[in-house]
Short mmCIF file of C-alpha atoms in Angstrom, two decimals:
data_model
loop_
_atom_site.label_atom_id
_atom_site.label_comp_id
_atom_site.label_asym_id
_atom_site.label_seq_id
_atom_site.Cartn_x
_atom_site.Cartn_y
_atom_site.Cartn_z
CA PHE O 1 2.70 15.90 15.04
CA PHE O 2 1.61 18.49 12.62
CA GLN O 3 4.98 19.78 11.95
CA LYS O 4 6.20 16.24 11.02
CA THR O 5 3.04 15.99 8.72
CA LEU O 6 3.83 19.30 7.09
CA THR O 7 7.48 18.12 6.54
CA ALA O 8 6.47 15.01 4.88
CA VAL O 9 3.82 16.83 2.70
CA LYS O 10 6.41 19.38 1.47
CA SER O 11 8.96 16.63 0.75
CA TRP O 12 6.53 14.53 -1.39
CA PHE O 13 5.13 17.43 -3.28
CA THR O 14 8.59 18.90 -3.89
CA LEU O 15 9.87 15.69 -5.29
CA PHE O 16 6.90 14.17 -7.16
CA GLY O 17 4.23 16.84 -7.48
CA TRP O 18 5.41 18.28 -10.87
CA SER O 19 5.81 16.63 -14.19
CA LYS O 20 9.21 18.29 -14.99
CA GLY O 21 11.55 17.65 -12.15
CA GLN O 22 11.59 18.95 -8.54
CA ASN O 23 10.14 22.12 -7.34
CA PRO O 24 10.73 23.21 -3.77
CA ILE O 25 7.64 24.50 -2.13
CA SER O 26 6.89 26.19 1.29
CA VAL O 27 3.56 26.02 2.90
CA PRO O 28 1.68 28.30 2.61
CA HIS O 29 3.92 30.99 1.17
CA SER O 30 4.84 29.66 -2.20
CA LEU O 31 1.49 28.29 -2.79
CA ARG O 32 -0.34 31.50 -2.07
CA GLY O 33 2.24 33.44 -4.04
CA ASP O 34 1.92 31.18 -6.93
CA VAL O 35 -1.82 31.86 -7.50
CA CYS O 36 -1.70 35.69 -6.83
CA ILE O 37 1.71 37.24 -7.78
CA VAL O 38 0.93 40.45 -9.55
CA GLN O 39 2.92 43.56 -10.25
CA LEU O 40 1.10 46.43 -8.55
CA THR O 41 3.62 48.96 -9.64
CA VAL O 42 2.49 48.95 -13.28
CA ALA O 43 -0.54 51.11 -13.14
CA GLN O 44 -1.24 51.39 -16.91
CA GLU O 45 -2.04 47.89 -17.44
CA LYS O 46 -5.50 46.54 -16.87
CA THR O 47 -4.59 42.93 -15.95
CA PHE O 48 -1.35 41.19 -14.72
CA LYS O 49 -0.30 37.74 -15.42
CA ARG O 50 1.20 35.51 -12.88
CA LYS O 51 5.02 35.60 -12.96
CA ALA O 52 5.85 32.02 -12.17
CA ASP O 53 7.82 29.13 -13.85
CA LYS O 54 5.45 27.77 -16.73
CA ASP O 55 5.70 24.30 -15.61
CA LYS O 56 5.93 24.86 -11.72
CA GLY O 57 2.65 26.43 -10.85
CA PHE O 58 0.06 25.18 -8.36
CA TYR O 59 -2.55 24.53 -11.04
CA GLU O 60 0.13 22.95 -13.25
CA MET O 61 0.74 20.62 -10.33
CA LEU O 62 -2.85 19.81 -9.99
CA LEU O 63 -3.16 19.17 -13.68
CA HIS O 64 -0.13 16.75 -13.50
CA LEU O 65 -1.60 14.80 -10.64
CA ASN O 66 -5.15 14.89 -11.88
CA GLY O 67 -4.77 14.52 -15.56
CA GLN O 68 -7.43 17.45 -16.26
CA PRO O 69 -7.69 21.04 -15.24
CA ILE O 70 -10.34 22.35 -12.86
CA PRO O 71 -13.35 23.51 -14.92
CA GLY O 72 -13.37 27.26 -15.52
CA ILE O 73 -9.78 27.80 -14.19
CA ALA O 74 -6.85 27.96 -16.56
CA ALA O 75 -3.39 27.03 -15.50
CA SER O 76 -2.12 30.62 -16.20
CA GLN O 77 -4.59 33.11 -14.85
CA ALA O 78 -4.78 36.91 -15.44
CA LEU O 79 -5.58 38.96 -12.35
CA PRO O 80 -7.34 42.42 -12.34
CA SER O 81 -5.02 45.34 -11.14
CA ASP O 82 -7.77 46.54 -8.74
CA PRO O 83 -6.89 45.02 -5.33
CA VAL O 84 -10.65 44.50 -4.49
CA GLU O 85 -11.28 42.86 -7.85
CA ARG O 86 -8.18 40.84 -7.65
CA MET O 87 -9.26 39.53 -4.17
CA PHE O 88 -12.73 38.62 -5.44
CA GLN O 89 -11.43 36.66 -8.28
CA LEU O 90 -8.81 34.79 -5.96
CA HIS O 91 -11.67 33.95 -3.65
CA TRP O 92 -13.77 32.61 -6.47
CA GLN O 93 -10.83 30.51 -7.64
CA HIS O 94 -10.22 29.12 -4.27
CA SER O 95 -14.05 28.45 -3.88
CA GLU O 96 -13.90 26.45 -7.27
CA LEU O 97 -10.81 24.59 -6.08
CA LEU O 98 -12.48 23.46 -2.96
CA SER O 99 -15.69 22.57 -4.57
CA PHE O 100 -13.76 20.57 -7.27
CA LEU O 101 -11.76 18.63 -4.63
CA ARG O 102 -14.93 17.93 -2.42
CA GLY O 103 -16.47 16.59 -5.59
CA GLN O 104 -13.69 14.16 -5.94
CA GLY O 105 -14.00 12.82 -2.47
CA ALA O 106 -11.84 15.24 -0.37
CA TYR O 107 -12.89 16.06 3.17
CA LEU O 108 -12.35 19.89 3.15
CA SER O 109 -15.62 21.20 4.72
CA HIS O 110 -13.57 23.08 7.49
CA VAL O 111 -11.47 25.09 4.91
CA MET O 112 -12.87 28.36 4.03
CA PRO O 113 -11.68 29.79 0.70
CA GLU O 114 -10.52 33.05 2.57
CA PHE O 115 -7.98 30.95 4.49
CA LEU O 116 -6.15 30.24 1.20
CA LEU O 117 -5.78 34.06 0.41
CA ALA O 118 -2.52 35.92 0.86
CA PRO O 119 -2.54 38.11 4.19
CA GLU O 120 -3.06 41.46 2.24
CA ASP O 121 -5.97 39.85 0.37
CA TYR O 122 -7.52 38.37 3.50
CA LYS O 123 -7.31 41.80 5.07
CA ILE O 124 -9.39 43.30 2.15
CA TRP O 125 -11.71 40.33 2.28
CA THR O 126 -12.46 41.00 6.05
CA GLU O 127 -12.99 44.74 5.49
CA VAL O 128 -15.23 44.22 2.43
CA ASN O 129 -17.35 41.46 4.19
CA THR O 130 -17.57 43.31 7.49
CA GLY O 131 -18.98 46.38 5.62
CA LEU O 132 -21.46 44.09 3.68
CA ARG O 133 -22.49 42.28 7.09
CA VAL O 134 -23.32 45.73 8.75
CA MET O 135 -25.49 46.53 5.65
CA ARG O 136 -27.19 43.10 5.78
CA SER O 137 -27.89 43.46 9.52
CA SER O 138 -29.50 46.86 9.02
CA GLY O 139 -31.63 45.34 6.34
CA LYS O 140 -32.39 42.28 8.52
CA LEU O 141 -30.30 39.99 6.23
CA SER O 142 -27.78 37.38 7.40
CA GLY O 143 -24.79 35.79 5.72
CA ARG O 144 -22.42 32.96 6.89
CA PRO O 145 -20.26 33.79 9.79
CA ILE O 146 -17.15 36.09 9.10
CA PHE O 147 -14.04 35.09 10.71
CA VAL O 148 -11.86 38.10 11.47
CA LEU O 149 -8.48 36.78 12.48
CA GLU O 150 -5.46 38.81 13.51
CA GLN O 151 -2.29 38.24 11.37
CA ARG O 152 -0.58 35.70 13.46
CA THR O 153 -3.71 33.44 13.78
CA PHE O 154 -4.43 33.93 10.30
CA GLU O 155 -0.96 32.56 9.23
CA THR O 156 -1.51 29.54 11.46
CA MET O 157 -4.89 28.92 9.94
CA SER O 158 -3.69 29.36 6.37
CA LYS O 159 -0.73 26.94 6.96
CA ARG O 160 -3.19 24.33 8.31
CA ALA O 161 -5.62 24.96 5.48
CA TRP O 162 -3.02 24.64 2.61
CA THR O 163 -1.58 21.56 4.25
CA ASP O 164 -5.03 19.88 4.44
CA VAL O 165 -5.66 20.76 0.84
CA LEU O 166 -2.43 19.15 -0.16
CA LEU O 167 -3.24 16.10 1.93
CA GLN O 168 -6.58 15.70 0.29
CA ILE O 169 -5.16 16.20 -3.18
CA TYR O 170 -2.78 13.23 -2.39
CA LYS O 171 -5.60 11.18 -1.10
CA VAL O 172 -8.01 11.72 -4.14
CA PHE O 173 -5.50 11.94 -6.98
CA VAL O 174 -2.47 9.68 -5.91
CA LEU O 175 -3.70 6.97 -3.64
CA PRO O 176 -6.31 5.68 -6.05
CA CYS O 177 -3.41 5.15 -8.56
CA VAL O 178 -2.45 2.11 -6.35
CA SER O 179 -3.67 -0.96 -8.16
CA SER O 180 -6.24 -2.96 -6.29
CA ARG O 181 -5.11 -6.19 -8.21
CA VAL O 182 -2.79 -7.91 -5.91
CA VAL O 183 -1.33 -10.98 -7.76
CA PRO O 184 -0.93 -14.02 -5.44
CA ASP O 185 2.58 -15.32 -5.32
CA PRO O 186 2.80 -19.20 -4.94
CA SER O 187 5.97 -18.94 -2.96
CA SER O 188 4.34 -16.92 -0.04
CA LEU O 189 0.72 -18.03 -0.39
CA GLU O 190 1.28 -21.09 1.85
CA SER O 191 2.74 -19.18 4.78
CA LEU O 192 0.23 -16.27 4.41
CA HIS O 193 -2.56 -18.80 5.14
CA ASN O 194 -1.26 -18.95 8.73
CA MET O 195 -2.02 -15.28 9.38
CA PRO O 196 -5.34 -13.22 9.28
CA GLY O 197 -5.89 -11.55 6.01
CA ILE O 198 -6.57 -7.82 5.24
CA LYS O 199 -9.56 -7.04 3.09
CA SER O 200 -9.39 -4.19 0.55
CA GLU O 201 -13.40 -3.67 0.32
CA PRO O 202 -14.33 -0.08 0.94
CA LEU O 203 -16.35 -0.65 4.16
CA CYS O 204 -13.93 -3.02 5.99
CA SER O 205 -12.09 -0.31 7.96
CA ASN O 206 -12.97 3.15 9.53
CA VAL O 207 -9.15 3.91 9.75
CA TYR O 208 -7.67 3.12 6.31
CA SER O 209 -9.03 3.67 2.78
CA ARG O 210 -9.29 0.86 0.36
CA TYR O 211 -6.03 1.95 -1.24
CA GLU O 212 -4.08 2.09 1.94
CA ARG O 213 -5.30 -1.28 2.78
CA THR O 214 -4.10 -2.51 -0.70
CA VAL O 215 -0.65 -1.13 0.30
CA LEU O 216 -0.82 -3.01 3.63
CA ILE O 217 -1.64 -6.21 1.69
CA TRP O 218 1.34 -5.58 -0.68
CA LEU O 219 3.67 -4.97 2.44
CA ASN O 220 2.56 -8.29 3.97
CA LYS O 221 3.19 -10.39 0.77
CA GLN O 222 6.61 -8.74 -0.01
CA TYR O 223 7.89 -8.99 3.54
CA GLU O 224 6.88 -12.66 3.89
CA LYS O 225 8.24 -13.51 0.56
CA HIS O 226 11.67 -11.68 1.14
CA ARG O 227 12.49 -11.94 4.80
CA LYS O 228 13.90 -15.39 4.26
CA ILE O 229 15.93 -14.32 1.31
CA VAL O 230 17.22 -10.92 2.84
CA TRP O 231 18.43 -12.33 6.10
CA LYS O 232 19.17 -15.96 5.40
CA ASP O 233 22.83 -15.29 6.16
CA SER O 234 22.13 -12.89 9.05
CA GLN O 235 24.63 -12.93 11.89
CA ARG O 236 22.39 -10.56 14.03
CA GLY O 237 19.43 -12.56 14.99
CA GLY O 238 18.84 -14.92 12.00
CA ILE O 239 15.77 -14.73 9.96
CA PRO O 240 13.15 -12.42 11.39
CA PRO O 241 9.86 -13.99 12.48
CA MET O 242 6.60 -13.80 10.52
CA ARG O 243 4.61 -10.85 11.37
CA TRP O 244 1.08 -9.28 10.45
CA ILE O 245 1.57 -5.68 9.20
CA VAL O 246 -1.67 -3.74 10.09
CA ASN O 247 -0.57 -0.13 10.25
CA PHE O 248 1.93 2.31 8.88
CA ASP O 249 3.66 3.34 12.16
CA GLN O 250 4.16 0.75 14.88
CA ASP O 251 4.72 -2.10 12.44
CA LEU O 252 7.40 -0.24 10.50
CA LEU O 253 9.50 1.01 13.39
CA ASP O 254 12.32 -1.51 13.27
CA GLY O 255 13.07 -0.94 9.47
CA LEU O 256 12.66 -4.59 8.58
CA VAL O 257 9.54 -4.28 6.61
CA LEU O 258 10.76 -1.32 4.53
CA ALA O 259 14.22 -3.01 4.11
CA ALA O 260 12.42 -6.03 2.67
CA GLN O 261 10.49 -3.81 0.23
CA ILE O 262 13.57 -2.06 -0.97
CA ALA O 263 15.43 -5.40 -1.20
CA ALA O 264 12.73 -6.75 -3.67
CA TYR O 265 13.67 -4.09 -6.09
CA CYS O 266 17.31 -3.62 -5.17
CA PRO O 267 18.76 -6.98 -4.21
CA TYR O 268 22.37 -5.68 -4.51
CA LEU O 269 21.78 -3.61 -1.26
CA ILE O 270 21.36 -6.94 0.68
CA PRO O 271 25.13 -7.82 1.19
CA THR O 272 26.28 -4.12 1.49
CA HIS O 273 23.53 -2.89 3.89
CA PHE O 274 20.60 -5.03 5.01
CA ILE O 275 22.46 -7.98 6.10
CA LYS O 276 23.96 -5.82 8.94
CA MET O 277 20.51 -5.17 10.49
CA TYR O 278 19.24 -6.58 13.84
CA THR O 279 16.39 -9.06 12.88
CA ASN O 280 14.97 -9.14 16.40
CA PRO O 281 15.90 -5.57 17.79
CA ARG O 282 15.15 -5.16 21.53
CA THR O 283 16.85 -1.84 22.47
CA HIS O 284 16.66 1.74 21.25
CA GLU O 285 20.26 1.44 20.08
CA GLN O 286 19.43 -1.43 17.86
CA LEU O 287 16.44 0.17 16.47
CA LEU O 288 18.53 3.35 15.78
CA HIS O 289 21.21 1.07 14.08
CA ASN O 290 18.51 -0.31 11.69
CA SER O 291 17.23 3.04 10.85
CA LEU O 292 20.77 4.26 10.04
CA ILE O 293 21.09 1.39 7.71
CA LEU O 294 17.86 1.99 6.00
CA VAL O 295 18.47 5.71 5.37
CA LYS O 296 21.91 5.00 4.04
CA ALA O 297 20.45 2.46 1.68
CA LEU O 298 18.03 5.15 0.48
CA HIS O 299 20.77 7.55 -0.05
CA SER O 300 22.82 4.98 -1.98
CA ILE O 301 20.09 4.74 -4.58
CA ASN O 302 19.70 8.33 -4.75
CA LEU O 303 16.23 8.18 -3.10
CA ASN O 304 16.91 11.10 -0.79
CA MET O 305 13.42 12.24 0.58
CA ASP O 306 14.96 13.99 3.59
CA ILE O 307 13.97 10.91 5.86
CA LYS O 308 15.37 11.57 9.35
CA VAL O 309 16.75 8.50 11.11
#
């Protein structure tokens, strides 16, 4: 499950995270490297600038999605040459990033700044803080717990931490761009009266956010409007029945709902692709058939999001 989530996250941010085209990312390696690349071989210089594509950095991506920079952190950072000082600055940057995202409504209380560091910086962080903890304990002072993880466990934790950061960035900066104004459509209102509605108010669900429920409302309206148009000449089951779409997994499995959404914007795909779909699929083979057609339709309009059938 987590691997599928990670794949989806990487695909979305690769395609849509940056303002000037695609930027392939890996989690956590390219994200960690983007904020801490320095040249340790040049000893004379006091500071080193990140060597990254000017418009393809992590903070540039955040600026693109958020519309404003994180207070106190510039998109192009200079890092000290001293490894310990560099670690402290990166740890501070990650602390500010997490605080900023939490202030925007992100759920990241489980992510520690040190989990976002590169392995070499995390090793320095544990050595420094373990020493400080010994000094504090001798002076009867206590700090927050220090998690000393071996390298393989740290890599797993770092991948999960960066994945959660990206997911929460999507939640607080991308989802709220969904308009809450769902314009009623006269042609579908009458039939929609026959099914329960979905409320978009904030406290109506403990599963989906207001913005996700707005998308569900849109899916219901679009599907009800276009199912009779897309499959009016269907020879593989006729017009599909009315349905109540309340989730993003089970209700989309047969491909019909997604096909109706695409057909609303690309009606020329109806005779070439969607007319061939089973409108009342009952077997795994028929579900696979519908999924194949849906993925081929996405490829035909160059919307290649690496979705597997």
